[in-house]
Amino acid sequence: MSRKRRSYEAGHKPKFLVVIDETPECDRAVYFAARRAARTGAGMVMLRVIETGDRAPQWLGVADIMRAEQREEAEAILARFAARANGISGITPDRVIREGDPATEITRLIDTDEDIAVLVLAAGDDSEGPGPLVSGLTKSAGSFPIPMAIVPGHLGDDELDAMT
């Protein structure tokens, strides 16, 4: 069970959580969240989840090297999107790297940071559907601990500016 949100209590401020991945629509979620955060005086948290599925224990040395490379790559991706968010709205997002299943790590982060008020995702606009993360998380939308904002991946900057 998720902790009570404290975003609007004294000493706290709401945060928009954006999951950073390699999808083309990820930039749309960052853009939307950065604009909304700036407009509402909120903060922004960017989460990058490193999936750990294929690490064989008998190859610990190799697994350690892979983990270090994945972490370095995650830091570079987060730095790129943090610069993008700063350029859009002048805010500096918090950056978090977790290892494991994305849906599980999103929920864990929300549980540990009681100021996260909204999860922002972007939906792909191709014929295969909105993407695995959006599809998976929206199945539990009725019991999810915070609201989710799903940004259509085809919206341009001008369209997002008009609604943020």
PDB file of N, CA and C in Angstrom, residues 21 23 25 102-103 106 119 121-142 144 148-151:
ATOM      1  N   ASP A  21      13.002   6.109 -21.132  1.00  0.00           N
ATOM      2  CA  ASP A  21      13.371   4.910 -21.892  1.00  0.00           C
ATOM      3  C   ASP A  21      13.817   5.324 -23.287  1.00  0.00           C
ATOM      4  N   THR A  23      12.129   4.913 -26.127  1.00  0.00           N
ATOM      5  CA  THR A  23      11.045   5.071 -27.087  1.00  0.00           C
ATOM      6  C   THR A  23      11.032   6.497 -27.644  1.00  0.00           C
ATOM      7  N   GLU A  25       8.556   8.372 -28.128  1.00  0.00           N
ATOM      8  CA  GLU A  25       7.569   9.206 -27.442  1.00  0.00           C
ATOM      9  C   GLU A  25       8.013   9.658 -26.051  1.00  0.00           C
ATOM     10  N   PRO A 102      10.369  -2.626 -14.589  1.00  0.00           N
ATOM     11  CA  PRO A 102       9.948  -1.222 -14.608  1.00  0.00           C
ATOM     12  C   PRO A 102       8.689  -0.927 -13.788  1.00  0.00           C
ATOM     13  N   ALA A 103       7.641  -1.719 -13.956  1.00  0.00           N
ATOM     14  CA  ALA A 103       6.393  -1.445 -13.225  1.00  0.00           C
ATOM     15  C   ALA A 103       6.605  -1.543 -11.721  1.00  0.00           C
ATOM     16  N   ILE A 106       8.701   1.534 -10.549  1.00  0.00           N
ATOM     17  CA  ILE A 106       7.888   2.756 -10.541  1.00  0.00           C
ATOM     18  C   ILE A 106       7.074   2.809  -9.250  1.00  0.00           C
ATOM     19  N   LEU A 119       2.192  10.507 -12.285  1.00  0.00           N
ATOM     20  CA  LEU A 119       3.062   9.750 -13.181  1.00  0.00           C
ATOM     21  C   LEU A 119       2.731  10.173 -14.605  1.00  0.00           C
ATOM     22  N   LEU A 121       3.361   9.453 -18.547  1.00  0.00           N
ATOM     23  CA  LEU A 121       3.813   8.493 -19.554  1.00  0.00           C
ATOM     24  C   LEU A 121       3.417   9.017 -20.922  1.00  0.00           C
ATOM     25  N   ALA A 122       4.111   8.560 -21.947  1.00  0.00           N
ATOM     26  CA  ALA A 122       3.719   8.910 -23.309  1.00  0.00           C
ATOM     27  C   ALA A 122       3.346   7.635 -24.044  1.00  0.00           C
ATOM     28  N   ALA A 123       2.277   7.723 -24.791  1.00  0.00           N
ATOM     29  CA  ALA A 123       1.787   6.569 -25.549  1.00  0.00           C
ATOM     30  C   ALA A 123       2.323   6.618 -26.967  1.00  0.00           C
ATOM     31  N   GLY A 124       2.789   5.478 -27.442  1.00  0.00           N
ATOM     32  CA  GLY A 124       3.211   5.370 -28.829  1.00  0.00           C
ATOM     33  C   GLY A 124       2.008   5.515 -29.745  1.00  0.00           C
ATOM     34  N   ASP A 125       2.242   5.979 -30.942  1.00  0.00           N
ATOM     35  CA  ASP A 125       1.124   6.199 -31.860  1.00  0.00           C
ATOM     36  C   ASP A 125       1.178   5.266 -33.072  1.00  0.00           C
ATOM     37  N   ASP A 126       1.818   4.116 -32.898  1.00  0.00           N
ATOM     38  CA  ASP A 126       1.847   3.176 -34.015  1.00  0.00           C
ATOM     39  C   ASP A 126       0.741   2.133 -33.879  1.00  0.00           C
ATOM     40  N   SER A 127       0.644   1.269 -34.851  1.00  0.00           N
ATOM     41  CA  SER A 127      -0.446   0.296 -34.886  1.00  0.00           C
ATOM     42  C   SER A 127      -0.309  -0.814 -33.843  1.00  0.00           C
ATOM     43  N   GLU A 128       0.848  -0.918 -33.194  1.00  0.00           N
ATOM     44  CA  GLU A 128       1.064  -1.957 -32.189  1.00  0.00           C
ATOM     45  C   GLU A 128       0.542  -1.578 -30.815  1.00  0.00           C
ATOM     46  N   GLY A 129      -0.040  -0.410 -30.671  1.00  0.00           N
ATOM     47  CA  GLY A 129      -0.594   0.008 -29.398  1.00  0.00           C
ATOM     48  C   GLY A 129       0.265   1.051 -28.714  1.00  0.00           C
ATOM     49  N   PRO A 130      -0.115   1.417 -27.491  1.00  0.00           N
ATOM     50  CA  PRO A 130       0.543   2.527 -26.809  1.00  0.00           C
ATOM     51  C   PRO A 130       1.913   2.203 -26.230  1.00  0.00           C
ATOM     52  N   GLY A 131       2.314   0.941 -26.237  1.00  0.00           N
ATOM     53  CA  GLY A 131       3.591   0.538 -25.664  1.00  0.00           C
ATOM     54  C   GLY A 131       3.380  -0.329 -24.439  1.00  0.00           C
ATOM     55  N   PRO A 132       4.358  -1.161 -24.117  1.00  0.00           N
ATOM     56  CA  PRO A 132       4.179  -2.121 -23.027  1.00  0.00           C
ATOM     57  C   PRO A 132       4.009  -1.484 -21.653  1.00  0.00           C
ATOM     58  N   LEU A 133       4.715  -0.404 -21.379  1.00  0.00           N
ATOM     59  CA  LEU A 133       4.605   0.230 -20.063  1.00  0.00           C
ATOM     60  C   LEU A 133       3.228   0.845 -19.871  1.00  0.00           C
ATOM     61  N   VAL A 134       2.761   1.597 -20.852  1.00  0.00           N
ATOM     62  CA  VAL A 134       1.425   2.203 -20.764  1.00  0.00           C
ATOM     63  C   VAL A 134       0.362   1.115 -20.672  1.00  0.00           C
ATOM     64  N   SER A 135       0.475   0.095 -21.515  1.00  0.00           N
ATOM     65  CA  SER A 135      -0.509  -0.998 -21.496  1.00  0.00           C
ATOM     66  C   SER A 135      -0.531  -1.696 -20.149  1.00  0.00           C
ATOM     67  N   GLY A 136       0.640  -1.996 -19.609  1.00  0.00           N
ATOM     68  CA  GLY A 136       0.717  -2.706 -18.343  1.00  0.00           C
ATOM     69  C   GLY A 136       0.213  -1.893 -17.166  1.00  0.00           C
ATOM     70  N   LEU A 137       0.602  -0.627 -17.099  1.00  0.00           N
ATOM     71  CA  LEU A 137       0.212   0.200 -15.954  1.00  0.00           C
ATOM     72  C   LEU A 137      -1.258   0.610 -15.989  1.00  0.00           C
ATOM     73  N   THR A 138      -1.800   0.808 -17.173  1.00  0.00           N
ATOM     74  CA  THR A 138      -3.202   1.226 -17.225  1.00  0.00           C
ATOM     75  C   THR A 138      -4.137   0.097 -16.814  1.00  0.00           C
ATOM     76  N   LYS A 139      -3.679  -1.142 -16.872  1.00  0.00           N
ATOM     77  CA  LYS A 139      -4.515  -2.248 -16.395  1.00  0.00           C
ATOM     78  C   LYS A 139      -4.780  -2.140 -14.901  1.00  0.00           C
ATOM     79  N   SER A 140      -3.851  -1.504 -14.179  1.00  0.00           N
ATOM     80  CA  SER A 140      -4.025  -1.345 -12.732  1.00  0.00           C
ATOM     81  C   SER A 140      -4.394   0.090 -12.356  1.00  0.00           C
ATOM     82  N   ALA A 141      -4.859   0.867 -13.328  1.00  0.00           N
ATOM     83  CA  ALA A 141      -5.148   2.283 -13.086  1.00  0.00           C
ATOM     84  C   ALA A 141      -6.144   2.496 -11.949  1.00  0.00           C
ATOM     85  N   GLY A 142      -7.100   1.606 -11.819  1.00  0.00           N
ATOM     86  CA  GLY A 142      -8.103   1.752 -10.768  1.00  0.00           C
ATOM     87  C   GLY A 142      -7.548   1.619  -9.367  1.00  0.00           C
ATOM     88  N   PHE A 144      -4.046   2.166  -8.809  1.00  0.00           N
ATOM     89  CA  PHE A 144      -2.728   2.807  -8.803  1.00  0.00           C
ATOM     90  C   PHE A 144      -2.713   3.899  -7.737  1.00  0.00           C
ATOM     91  N   MET A 148      -2.300   9.110 -13.282  1.00  0.00           N
ATOM     92  CA  MET A 148      -1.399   8.965 -14.421  1.00  0.00           C
ATOM     93  C   MET A 148      -1.851   9.926 -15.517  1.00  0.00           C
ATOM     94  N   ALA A 149      -0.890  10.608 -16.104  1.00  0.00           N
ATOM     95  CA  ALA A 149      -1.157  11.421 -17.286  1.00  0.00           C
ATOM     96  C   ALA A 149      -0.499  10.715 -18.456  1.00  0.00           C
ATOM     97  N   ILE A 150      -1.275  10.403 -19.475  1.00  0.00           N
ATOM     98  CA  ILE A 150      -0.741   9.720 -20.652  1.00  0.00           C
ATOM     99  C   ILE A 150      -0.773  10.694 -21.822  1.00  0.00           C
ATOM    100  N   VAL A 151       0.409  11.048 -22.286  1.00  0.00           N
ATOM    101  CA  VAL A 151       0.563  12.037 -23.344  1.00  0.00           C
ATOM    102  C   VAL A 151       0.603  11.312 -24.686  1.00  0.00           C
TER     103      VAL A 151
END
